[in-house]
mmCIF file of C-alpha atoms and ligand atoms in Angstrom:
data_model
loop_
_atom_site.group_PDB
_atom_site.id
_atom_site.type_symbol
_atom_site.label_atom_id
_atom_site.label_comp_id
_atom_site.label_asym_id
_atom_site.label_seq_id
_atom_site.Cartn_x
_atom_site.Cartn_y
_atom_site.Cartn_z
ATOM 1 C CA MET J 22 -0.657 24.083 11.440
ATOM 2 C CA GLU J 23 0.664 21.604 9.920
ATOM 3 C CA VAL J 24 -0.302 19.160 11.636
ATOM 4 C CA LEU J 25 -4.594 20.746 11.550
ATOM 5 C CA LEU J 26 -3.535 19.921 7.415
ATOM 6 C CA ARG J 27 -2.955 16.758 8.925
ATOM 7 C CA ASN J 28 -5.746 15.593 10.915
ATOM 8 C CA THR J 29 -8.142 17.506 8.877
ATOM 9 C CA PHE J 30 -8.070 15.056 6.297
ATOM 10 C CA GLN J 31 -6.762 12.132 7.860
ATOM 11 C CA SER J 32 -10.299 12.930 9.604
ATOM 12 C CA LEU J 33 -11.795 13.857 5.990
ATOM 13 C CA ALA J 34 -10.582 10.720 4.130
ATOM 14 C CA LYS J 35 -12.661 8.640 6.731
ATOM 15 C CA ASN J 36 -16.167 10.849 6.235
ATOM 16 C CA LYS J 37 -18.841 8.726 4.628
ATOM 17 C CA THR J 38 -20.158 12.204 2.613
ATOM 18 C CA ALA J 39 -17.529 13.087 1.288
ATOM 19 C CA ASN J 40 -15.945 9.930 -0.369
ATOM 20 C CA GLN J 41 -19.730 9.146 -1.270
ATOM 21 C CA LEU J 42 -19.592 12.401 -3.201
ATOM 22 C CA ALA J 43 -16.058 11.760 -5.069
ATOM 23 C CA LYS J 44 -17.450 8.528 -6.601
ATOM 24 C CA LYS J 45 -20.330 10.707 -7.533
ATOM 25 C CA TYR J 46 -17.804 13.352 -9.299
ATOM 26 C CA GLY J 47 -15.174 11.430 -11.019
ATOM 27 C CA LEU J 48 -11.688 12.399 -9.747
ATOM 28 C CA ARG J 49 -11.148 16.092 -9.338
ATOM 29 C CA PHE J 50 -8.931 18.362 -7.090
ATOM 30 C CA GLY J 51 -5.433 17.040 -8.865
ATOM 31 C CA ALA J 52 -6.341 13.925 -7.811
ATOM 32 C CA GLY J 53 -5.530 12.060 -11.165
ATOM 33 C CA ARG J 54 -1.455 12.773 -10.104
ATOM 34 C CA PHE J 55 -2.386 10.266 -7.475
ATOM 35 C CA VAL J 56 -5.202 7.611 -9.284
ATOM 36 C CA ALA J 57 -4.190 6.555 -12.439
ATOM 37 C CA GLY J 58 -7.855 6.597 -13.756
ATOM 38 C CA ASP J 59 -11.015 5.349 -12.920
ATOM 39 C CA SER J 60 -10.901 1.914 -15.054
ATOM 40 C CA ILE J 61 -8.099 -0.983 -15.801
ATOM 41 C CA GLU J 62 -7.664 -0.053 -19.259
ATOM 42 C CA GLY J 63 -5.911 4.013 -18.177
ATOM 43 C CA ALA J 64 -4.327 1.775 -15.331
ATOM 44 C CA ILE J 65 -3.435 -1.288 -17.848
ATOM 45 C CA GLN J 66 -1.693 1.905 -19.260
ATOM 46 C CA SER J 67 -0.288 3.122 -16.513
ATOM 47 C CA VAL J 68 1.682 -0.003 -16.188
ATOM 48 C CA LYS J 69 3.089 -0.358 -19.576
ATOM 49 C CA LYS J 70 4.511 2.907 -19.280
ATOM 50 C CA LEU J 71 5.989 2.298 -15.944
ATOM 51 C CA ASN J 72 6.931 -1.297 -17.168
ATOM 52 C CA GLU J 73 9.122 0.560 -20.526
ATOM 53 C CA GLU J 74 11.273 2.839 -17.548
ATOM 54 C CA LYS J 75 11.859 -0.685 -16.226
ATOM 55 C CA MET J 76 10.416 -0.703 -12.925
ATOM 56 C CA VAL J 77 7.397 -3.200 -11.623
ATOM 57 C CA ALA J 78 3.919 -2.284 -10.702
ATOM 58 C CA MET J 79 1.112 -3.438 -7.647
ATOM 59 C CA LEU J 80 -2.390 -2.594 -9.214
ATOM 60 C CA ASN J 81 -5.160 -0.980 -6.370
ATOM 61 C CA TYR J 82 -8.816 -1.418 -7.239
ATOM 62 C CA LEU J 83 -9.666 1.565 -5.064
ATOM 63 C CA GLY J 84 -12.734 1.164 -2.758
ATOM 64 C CA GLU J 85 -12.548 0.128 1.667
ATOM 65 C CA TYR J 86 -14.740 -0.244 4.986
ATOM 66 C CA VAL J 87 -17.677 -1.683 2.375
ATOM 67 C CA THR J 88 -20.516 -2.229 4.517
ATOM 68 C CA SER J 89 -22.352 -4.863 2.480
ATOM 69 C CA GLU J 90 -21.925 -8.054 0.881
ATOM 70 C CA THR J 91 -22.851 -6.999 -3.110
ATOM 71 C CA ALA J 92 -20.609 -4.195 -2.022
ATOM 72 C CA ALA J 93 -18.155 -6.746 -1.707
ATOM 73 C CA THR J 94 -18.316 -8.663 -4.239
ATOM 74 C CA GLU J 95 -18.356 -6.719 -6.613
ATOM 75 C CA ALA J 96 -14.936 -5.763 -5.372
ATOM 76 C CA THR J 97 -14.196 -8.651 -4.878
ATOM 77 C CA GLU J 98 -14.880 -9.358 -9.335
ATOM 78 C CA ASN J 99 -13.099 -5.934 -10.050
ATOM 79 C CA CYS J 100 -9.747 -7.654 -8.217
ATOM 80 C CA LEU J 101 -10.281 -10.771 -10.700
ATOM 81 C CA ARG J 102 -10.672 -8.841 -13.249
ATOM 82 C CA THR J 103 -7.879 -7.142 -12.868
ATOM 83 C CA LEU J 104 -5.702 -10.557 -12.531
ATOM 84 C CA ASP J 105 -7.550 -11.563 -15.976
ATOM 85 C CA ALA J 106 -5.948 -8.010 -17.380
ATOM 86 C CA ILE J 107 -2.824 -8.109 -16.010
ATOM 87 C CA HIS J 108 -2.294 -11.542 -17.321
ATOM 88 C CA GLN J 109 -3.917 -10.676 -20.652
ATOM 89 C CA SER J 110 -1.996 -7.911 -21.661
ATOM 90 C CA GLY J 111 1.598 -9.762 -20.644
ATOM 91 C CA ILE J 112 2.305 -6.359 -17.753
ATOM 92 C CA ARG J 113 4.788 -7.016 -14.978
ATOM 93 C CA SER J 114 2.291 -6.459 -12.052
ATOM 94 C CA ASN J 115 0.790 -8.022 -8.867
ATOM 95 C CA LEU J 116 -1.470 -6.926 -7.296
ATOM 96 C CA SER J 117 -2.990 -4.740 -4.300
ATOM 97 C CA VAL J 118 -5.909 -5.193 -1.761
ATOM 98 C CA LYS J 119 -7.400 -3.721 1.131
ATOM 99 C CA LEU J 120 -9.493 -5.711 3.118
ATOM 100 C CA THR J 121 -12.383 -3.237 4.544
ATOM 101 C CA SER J 122 -12.931 -3.448 1.013
ATOM 102 C CA LEU J 123 -13.430 -6.820 0.873
ATOM 103 C CA GLY J 124 -16.263 -7.185 2.860
ATOM 104 C CA MET J 125 -13.727 -7.452 6.476
ATOM 105 C CA ASP J 126 -16.851 -5.013 8.553
ATOM 106 C CA ILE J 127 -19.093 -7.633 7.386
ATOM 107 C CA GLY J 128 -17.764 -11.068 8.504
ATOM 108 C CA THR J 129 -14.470 -13.260 8.302
ATOM 109 C CA GLU J 130 -15.903 -16.078 6.810
ATOM 110 C CA VAL J 131 -17.413 -13.457 4.206
ATOM 111 C CA CYS J 132 -13.776 -11.811 3.500
ATOM 112 C CA MET J 133 -11.959 -14.847 3.973
ATOM 113 C CA SER J 134 -14.587 -16.089 0.862
ATOM 114 C CA ASN J 135 -13.693 -13.550 -0.916
ATOM 115 C CA VAL J 136 -9.867 -13.345 -0.619
ATOM 116 C CA THR J 137 -9.655 -16.599 -1.319
ATOM 117 C CA ARG J 138 -11.204 -16.716 -4.615
ATOM 118 C CA ILE J 139 -8.209 -13.879 -5.580
ATOM 119 C CA LEU J 140 -5.197 -15.797 -4.401
ATOM 120 C CA GLU J 141 -6.893 -19.274 -6.428
ATOM 121 C CA ARG J 142 -7.045 -16.682 -9.949
ATOM 122 C CA ALA J 143 -3.858 -15.266 -8.274
ATOM 123 C CA GLU J 144 -2.182 -18.309 -8.032
ATOM 124 C CA GLN J 145 -3.653 -19.820 -11.729
ATOM 125 C CA TYR J 146 -1.711 -17.057 -13.310
ATOM 126 C CA GLY J 147 0.946 -16.872 -11.305
ATOM 127 C CA ASN J 148 0.732 -13.790 -9.745
ATOM 128 C CA PHE J 149 0.994 -12.570 -5.789
ATOM 129 C CA VAL J 150 -1.198 -10.400 -3.491
ATOM 130 C CA ARG J 151 -0.307 -8.453 -0.645
ATOM 131 C CA LEU J 152 -2.505 -7.930 2.295
ATOM 132 C CA GLU J 153 -3.372 -4.686 3.091
ATOM 133 C CA MET J 154 -2.615 -2.730 6.399
ATOM 134 C CA GLU J 155 -5.142 0.038 7.428
ATOM 135 C CA ASP J 156 -6.395 1.352 10.619
ATOM 136 C CA TYR J 157 -5.672 -0.273 13.801
ATOM 137 C CA SER J 158 -8.510 -1.444 14.513
ATOM 138 C CA HIS J 159 -8.565 -4.642 11.280
ATOM 139 C CA CYS J 160 -4.595 -5.360 12.239
ATOM 140 C CA GLN J 161 -5.061 -8.195 14.143
ATOM 141 C CA PRO J 162 -7.920 -9.793 12.002
ATOM 142 C CA THR J 163 -6.088 -8.706 8.761
ATOM 143 C CA LEU J 164 -2.858 -10.678 10.467
ATOM 144 C CA ASP J 165 -4.973 -13.515 11.835
ATOM 145 C CA LEU J 166 -6.909 -13.719 7.991
ATOM 146 C CA TYR J 167 -3.268 -13.855 6.264
ATOM 147 C CA ARG J 168 -1.872 -16.797 8.186
ATOM 148 C CA GLU J 169 -4.736 -18.485 6.790
ATOM 149 C CA MET J 170 -4.087 -17.565 4.044
ATOM 150 C CA ARG J 171 -0.782 -18.631 4.243
ATOM 151 C CA LYS J 172 -1.706 -21.871 4.693
ATOM 152 C CA ARG J 173 -2.976 -23.076 1.892
ATOM 153 C CA PHE J 174 -0.652 -20.265 -0.123
ATOM 154 C CA ASP J 175 2.988 -19.078 -1.271
ATOM 155 C CA ASN J 176 1.112 -16.182 -3.411
ATOM 156 C CA VAL J 177 0.017 -13.780 -0.480
ATOM 157 C CA GLY J 178 1.680 -11.080 1.372
ATOM 158 C CA THR J 179 0.817 -8.643 3.525
ATOM 159 C CA VAL J 180 2.146 -5.056 5.023
ATOM 160 C CA ILE J 181 3.168 -4.197 8.270
ATOM 161 C CA GLN J 182 3.529 -0.309 10.407
ATOM 162 C CA ALA J 183 6.211 1.121 12.164
ATOM 163 C CA TYR J 184 4.251 3.970 13.378
ATOM 164 C CA LEU J 185 2.435 0.289 15.604
ATOM 165 C CA TYR J 186 4.644 -0.342 19.452
ATOM 166 C CA ARG J 187 3.843 -3.672 17.900
ATOM 167 C CA SER J 188 5.328 -4.075 14.854
ATOM 168 C CA GLU J 189 8.475 -5.389 16.062
ATOM 169 C CA LYS J 190 6.971 -8.603 17.681
ATOM 170 C CA ASP J 191 5.430 -8.850 14.354
ATOM 171 C CA ILE J 192 8.019 -9.146 13.099
ATOM 172 C CA ALA J 193 9.279 -11.622 14.877
ATOM 173 C CA ASP J 194 6.055 -13.715 14.612
ATOM 174 C CA LEU J 195 5.994 -13.357 11.423
ATOM 175 C CA ASN J 196 9.502 -15.094 10.686
ATOM 176 C CA GLN J 197 7.578 -18.543 11.126
ATOM 177 C CA TRP J 198 5.885 -17.771 8.092
ATOM 178 C CA LYS J 199 8.526 -16.807 6.014
ATOM 179 C CA ALA J 200 6.288 -13.721 5.246
ATOM 180 C CA ASN J 201 6.639 -11.360 2.189
ATOM 181 C CA VAL J 202 6.097 -7.725 3.815
ATOM 182 C CA ARG J 203 6.183 -4.765 3.001
ATOM 183 C CA LEU J 204 6.489 -2.161 5.199
ATOM 184 C CA VAL J 205 5.561 1.316 5.829
ATOM 185 C CA LYS J 206 6.089 3.800 7.995
ATOM 186 C CA GLY J 207 1.933 4.549 8.585
ATOM 187 C CA ALA J 208 -1.180 6.517 7.206
ATOM 188 C CA TYR J 209 -3.795 6.218 9.304
ATOM 189 C CA LYS J 210 -4.267 9.171 12.514
ATOM 190 C CA GLU J 211 -3.634 6.478 15.797
ATOM 191 C CA PRO J 212 -3.567 7.013 19.541
ATOM 192 C CA ALA J 213 -1.131 7.173 21.848
ATOM 193 C CA GLU J 214 -1.434 3.913 23.077
ATOM 194 C CA VAL J 215 -0.767 2.150 19.741
ATOM 195 C CA ALA J 216 1.673 4.795 17.663
ATOM 196 C CA TYR J 217 3.995 6.350 17.844
ATOM 197 C CA PRO J 218 3.736 9.735 17.973
ATOM 198 C CA ASP J 219 7.495 11.523 17.623
ATOM 199 C CA LYS J 220 7.944 11.021 14.085
ATOM 200 C CA GLN J 221 11.263 10.675 15.040
ATOM 201 C CA ASP J 222 10.008 7.192 16.873
ATOM 202 C CA VAL J 223 8.842 5.901 13.428
ATOM 203 C CA ASP J 224 10.832 6.552 11.164
ATOM 204 C CA ALA J 225 13.806 4.924 14.028
ATOM 205 C CA ASN J 226 11.794 2.212 14.813
ATOM 206 C CA TYR J 227 10.701 1.495 10.497
ATOM 207 C CA LEU J 228 14.675 1.030 10.164
ATOM 208 C CA LYS J 229 14.659 -0.691 12.922
ATOM 209 C CA ILE J 230 11.923 -3.485 11.895
ATOM 210 C CA ILE J 231 13.487 -2.858 8.233
ATOM 211 C CA LYS J 232 16.858 -5.403 9.316
ATOM 212 C CA MET J 233 15.302 -7.098 11.019
ATOM 213 C CA HIS J 234 13.085 -8.815 8.938
ATOM 214 C CA LEU J 235 15.799 -8.729 6.403
ATOM 215 C CA LEU J 236 18.143 -10.301 8.116
ATOM 216 C CA ASN J 237 15.639 -12.943 9.479
ATOM 217 C CA GLY J 238 16.320 -13.521 5.593
ATOM 218 C CA ASN J 239 12.163 -12.645 4.439
ATOM 219 C CA TYR J 240 11.584 -10.433 1.500
ATOM 220 C CA ALA J 241 11.270 -7.042 1.993
ATOM 221 C CA GLY J 242 9.121 -4.180 -0.155
ATOM 222 C CA ILE J 243 10.535 -1.074 1.054
ATOM 223 C CA ALA J 244 7.862 1.242 0.933
ATOM 224 C CA THR J 245 9.475 4.677 1.430
ATOM 225 C CA HIS J 246 9.318 7.970 -0.437
ATOM 226 C CA ASP J 247 12.340 8.580 1.996
ATOM 227 C CA ASP J 248 15.554 9.346 1.535
ATOM 228 C CA ALA J 249 17.411 8.505 4.075
ATOM 229 C CA VAL J 250 15.947 5.628 5.051
ATOM 230 C CA VAL J 251 17.386 4.900 0.923
ATOM 231 C CA GLU J 252 20.842 5.512 1.751
ATOM 232 C CA GLN J 253 21.304 3.644 5.138
ATOM 233 C CA ILE J 254 19.269 0.642 4.055
ATOM 234 C CA LEU J 255 21.674 0.124 0.833
ATOM 235 C CA PRO J 256 25.198 0.177 3.373
ATOM 236 C CA PHE J 257 23.201 -2.346 5.539
ATOM 237 C CA ILE J 258 22.610 -4.689 2.322
ATOM 238 C CA ARG J 259 25.511 -4.516 0.789
ATOM 239 C CA GLU J 260 27.623 -4.788 4.801
ATOM 240 C CA HIS J 261 25.612 -8.086 5.140
ATOM 241 C CA GLY J 262 25.747 -10.200 1.721
ATOM 242 C CA ILE J 263 21.516 -9.437 0.783
ATOM 243 C CA THR J 264 21.198 -9.854 -2.617
ATOM 244 C CA ASN J 265 19.049 -7.910 -4.710
ATOM 245 C CA THR J 266 16.425 -10.649 -5.385
ATOM 246 C CA GLN J 267 15.488 -10.382 -1.457
ATOM 247 C CA PHE J 268 13.693 -7.185 -0.838
ATOM 248 C CA GLU J 269 12.498 -4.658 -4.159
ATOM 249 C CA PHE J 270 11.909 -0.880 -3.222
ATOM 250 C CA GLN J 271 8.294 0.639 -3.808
ATOM 251 C CA MET J 272 6.055 4.127 -3.913
ATOM 252 C CA LEU J 273 3.710 5.586 -5.110
ATOM 253 C CA TYR J 274 2.695 6.551 -8.394
ATOM 254 C CA GLY J 275 2.996 9.962 -8.793
ATOM 255 C CA ILE J 276 5.075 10.365 -5.885
ATOM 256 C CA ARG J 277 9.450 10.764 -6.106
ATOM 257 C CA THR J 278 8.962 9.435 -9.558
ATOM 258 C CA ASP J 279 13.089 11.179 -10.036
ATOM 259 C CA LEU J 280 14.120 8.496 -6.971
ATOM 260 C CA GLN J 281 11.888 5.508 -8.281
ATOM 261 C CA LYS J 282 14.208 6.230 -11.410
ATOM 262 C CA ARG J 283 17.382 6.215 -10.150
ATOM 263 C CA LEU J 284 16.884 3.429 -8.010
ATOM 264 C CA ALA J 285 15.900 1.387 -11.463
ATOM 265 C CA ASN J 286 18.019 2.855 -13.211
ATOM 266 C CA GLU J 287 21.209 1.552 -10.952
ATOM 267 C CA GLY J 288 18.983 -1.802 -11.093
ATOM 268 C CA TYR J 289 17.223 -2.047 -8.233
ATOM 269 C CA THR J 290 13.737 -3.620 -8.407
ATOM 270 C CA VAL J 291 11.217 -0.519 -7.854
ATOM 271 C CA ARG J 292 7.508 -1.132 -7.476
ATOM 272 C CA VAL J 293 4.976 1.333 -8.145
ATOM 273 C CA TYR J 294 1.563 1.197 -6.520
ATOM 274 C CA VAL J 295 -0.461 1.926 -9.423
ATOM 275 C CA PRO J 296 -4.359 2.573 -7.486
ATOM 276 C CA TYR J 297 -6.628 3.412 -9.931
ATOM 277 C CA GLY J 298 -11.208 2.946 -10.149
ATOM 278 C CA ILE J 299 -14.470 5.752 -8.995
ATOM 279 C CA ASP J 300 -12.989 5.372 -4.823
ATOM 280 C CA TRP J 301 -11.071 7.694 -4.392
ATOM 281 C CA PHE J 302 -11.023 10.151 -1.529
ATOM 282 C CA GLY J 303 -10.195 8.640 1.179
ATOM 283 C CA TYR J 304 -6.666 7.203 -0.597
ATOM 284 C CA PHE J 305 -5.954 11.149 -2.110
ATOM 285 C CA MET J 306 -6.714 12.220 1.041
ATOM 286 C CA ARG J 307 -4.062 10.573 2.932
ATOM 287 C CA ARG J 308 -2.114 11.660 0.338
ATOM 288 C CA LEU J 309 -2.399 15.057 1.734
ATOM 289 C CA ALA J 310 -2.127 13.833 5.436
ATOM 290 C CA GLU J 311 1.093 12.862 4.902
ATOM 291 C CA ARG J 312 2.049 15.908 2.895
ATOM 292 C CA PRO J 313 0.517 18.874 3.508
ATOM 293 C CA ALA J 314 2.602 21.033 1.550
ATOM 294 C CA ASN J 315 0.877 19.798 -1.279
ATOM 295 C CA VAL J 316 -2.955 21.105 -0.610
ATOM 296 C CA TRP J 317 -1.604 24.392 -2.691
ATOM 297 C CA PHE J 318 -1.471 21.290 -5.683
ATOM 298 C CA VAL J 319 -5.563 20.966 -4.532
ATOM 299 C CA LEU J 320 -5.037 24.550 -4.419
ATOM 300 C CA LYS J 321 -4.708 24.918 -8.135
ATOM 301 C CA ASN J 322 -6.759 22.419 -8.962
ATOM 302 C CA LEU J 323 -10.187 23.502 -7.963
ATOM 303 C CA PHE J 324 -9.904 26.634 -9.280
ATOM 304 C CA LYS J 325 -8.455 24.763 -13.356
HETATM 305 P P1 FDA Y 5 8.008 9.991 5.014
HETATM 306 O O1 FDA Y 5 6.166 10.733 5.261
HETATM 307 O O2 FDA Y 5 8.603 10.215 6.087
HETATM 308 O O3 FDA Y 5 8.279 11.895 3.785
HETATM 309 C C1 FDA Y 5 9.423 11.337 3.086
HETATM 310 C C2 FDA Y 5 9.690 12.148 1.776
HETATM 311 O O4 FDA Y 5 9.105 11.155 1.187
HETATM 312 C C3 FDA Y 5 9.207 13.723 2.193
HETATM 313 O O5 FDA Y 5 10.223 14.327 2.693
HETATM 314 C C4 FDA Y 5 8.764 13.405 0.469
HETATM 315 O O6 FDA Y 5 9.887 14.423 -0.640
HETATM 316 C C5 FDA Y 5 8.865 12.143 0.129
HETATM 317 N N1 FDA Y 5 6.961 11.998 0.221
HETATM 318 C C6 FDA Y 5 6.034 11.740 1.111
HETATM 319 N N2 FDA Y 5 4.702 11.272 1.531
HETATM 320 C C7 FDA Y 5 4.642 12.442 -0.228
HETATM 321 C C8 FDA Y 5 2.845 12.588 -0.770
HETATM 322 N N3 FDA Y 5 2.240 12.116 -0.010
HETATM 323 N N4 FDA Y 5 3.302 13.452 -1.864
HETATM 324 C C9 FDA Y 5 4.695 14.040 -1.887
HETATM 325 N N5 FDA Y 5 5.243 13.038 -1.002
HETATM 326 C C10 FDA Y 5 5.756 12.506 -0.322
HETATM 327 N N6 FDA Y 5 0.129 2.506 4.886
HETATM 328 C C11 FDA Y 5 -0.035 2.466 5.503
HETATM 329 O O7 FDA Y 5 -0.841 2.350 6.321
HETATM 330 N N7 FDA Y 5 -0.694 0.449 5.527
HETATM 331 C C12 FDA Y 5 -0.107 0.287 4.066
HETATM 332 O O8 FDA Y 5 -0.467 -1.063 3.548
HETATM 333 C C13 FDA Y 5 0.539 1.218 3.353
HETATM 334 N N8 FDA Y 5 0.873 1.348 1.824
HETATM 335 C C14 FDA Y 5 1.831 1.651 0.954
HETATM 336 C C15 FDA Y 5 2.582 1.093 -0.022
HETATM 337 C C16 FDA Y 5 3.640 1.479 -0.402
HETATM 338 C C17 FDA Y 5 4.135 1.684 -0.953
HETATM 339 C C18 FDA Y 5 3.494 3.188 -0.096
HETATM 340 C C19 FDA Y 5 5.134 4.402 -0.795
HETATM 341 C C20 FDA Y 5 3.400 3.371 1.236
HETATM 342 C C21 FDA Y 5 2.237 3.182 1.799
HETATM 343 N N9 FDA Y 5 1.445 3.518 3.165
HETATM 344 C C22 FDA Y 5 1.149 2.407 3.705
HETATM 345 C C23 FDA Y 5 1.674 4.588 3.330
HETATM 346 C C24 FDA Y 5 2.941 4.956 4.232
HETATM 347 O O9 FDA Y 5 2.354 4.264 5.482
HETATM 348 C C25 FDA Y 5 3.582 5.996 4.863
HETATM 349 O O10 FDA Y 5 2.144 6.388 5.532
HETATM 350 C C26 FDA Y 5 4.508 7.240 2.817
HETATM 351 O O11 FDA Y 5 4.819 5.713 2.390
HETATM 352 C C27 FDA Y 5 4.543 7.911 3.804
HETATM 353 O O12 FDA Y 5 5.798 8.000 4.578
HETATM 354 P P2 FDA Y 5 6.506 7.963 3.887
HETATM 355 O O13 FDA Y 5 8.006 6.570 4.251
HETATM 356 O O14 FDA Y 5 7.046 8.315 2.029
HETATM 357 O O15 FDA Y 5 8.326 8.992 4.194
#
């Protein structure tokens, strides 16, 4: 049953009609628990609150898989506005972007030019931008674009997904760039040809690549809600004399807020991923796929 629900949510996340309808009708079904509103003003207020609770943030203007240059330009403008708003409001937040929202499926040139504009603006403000990792078909293009950008910019990072067999090699290659990497388990539906089908293997590989990346001396965004990972990584960090300035914990808005607060109060950097905007459906479906138990929450909201 759980596998069936997971597959259904993962497929719905990419369903064009459902995504279009969701945009039209606004935040529904309890998505507000995971999405900080449909406007930048709401998102800034959410980050202010997190900052007051000793946490930092990364804002994400929701959107993915755009197919027209106009939509990619619009998404780019929204990213620029987000960077402006971060600067003007003085909140402590950086920016996280999905390359398919910035035109990756239209063409490399279009996407590179949009990302360059965003990185230049961020650089002007002394801010940082993370290029997220999407489904497997975009993995190599994302890493290629990251490397191109890294030649010019210091304020850019990317993401590696532990469920992919290739992740260990990618972490080794990224050492050459002294890359700032967010490490995640992986959120998309991938075939066994490219990704570990068993969760146990994903969990083991996740710990392995976090340790590798830290031992290489590189900055790690340890992005998980998994207590077991936190409990195993903290002693490892102490044992190897890794300082708190070489890593941060990252969690999603509305998920494991107890753990977020606990780690922040213990003095660790906790960065919360704060998504906002009208294109919330795909993101919301992936959160339900990770934890089908959350479906009761959707059902409850259906009848409100
Ligand atoms: P796991 O799924 O094993 O869950 C461990 C525990 O966490 C669960 O038992 C539960 O308590 C809690 N939990 C997890 N998900 C939950 C949910 N949705 N609702 C409620 N509780 C939940 N992926 C990707 O492919 N590309 C990316 O760029 C990113 N970016 C990213 C940024 C940040 C800040 C985070 C935290 C995650 C991502 N991800 C991602 C998603 C990631 O790949 C993964 O799908 C989720 O983090 C879930 O895996 P966990 O590591 O939390 O562990």
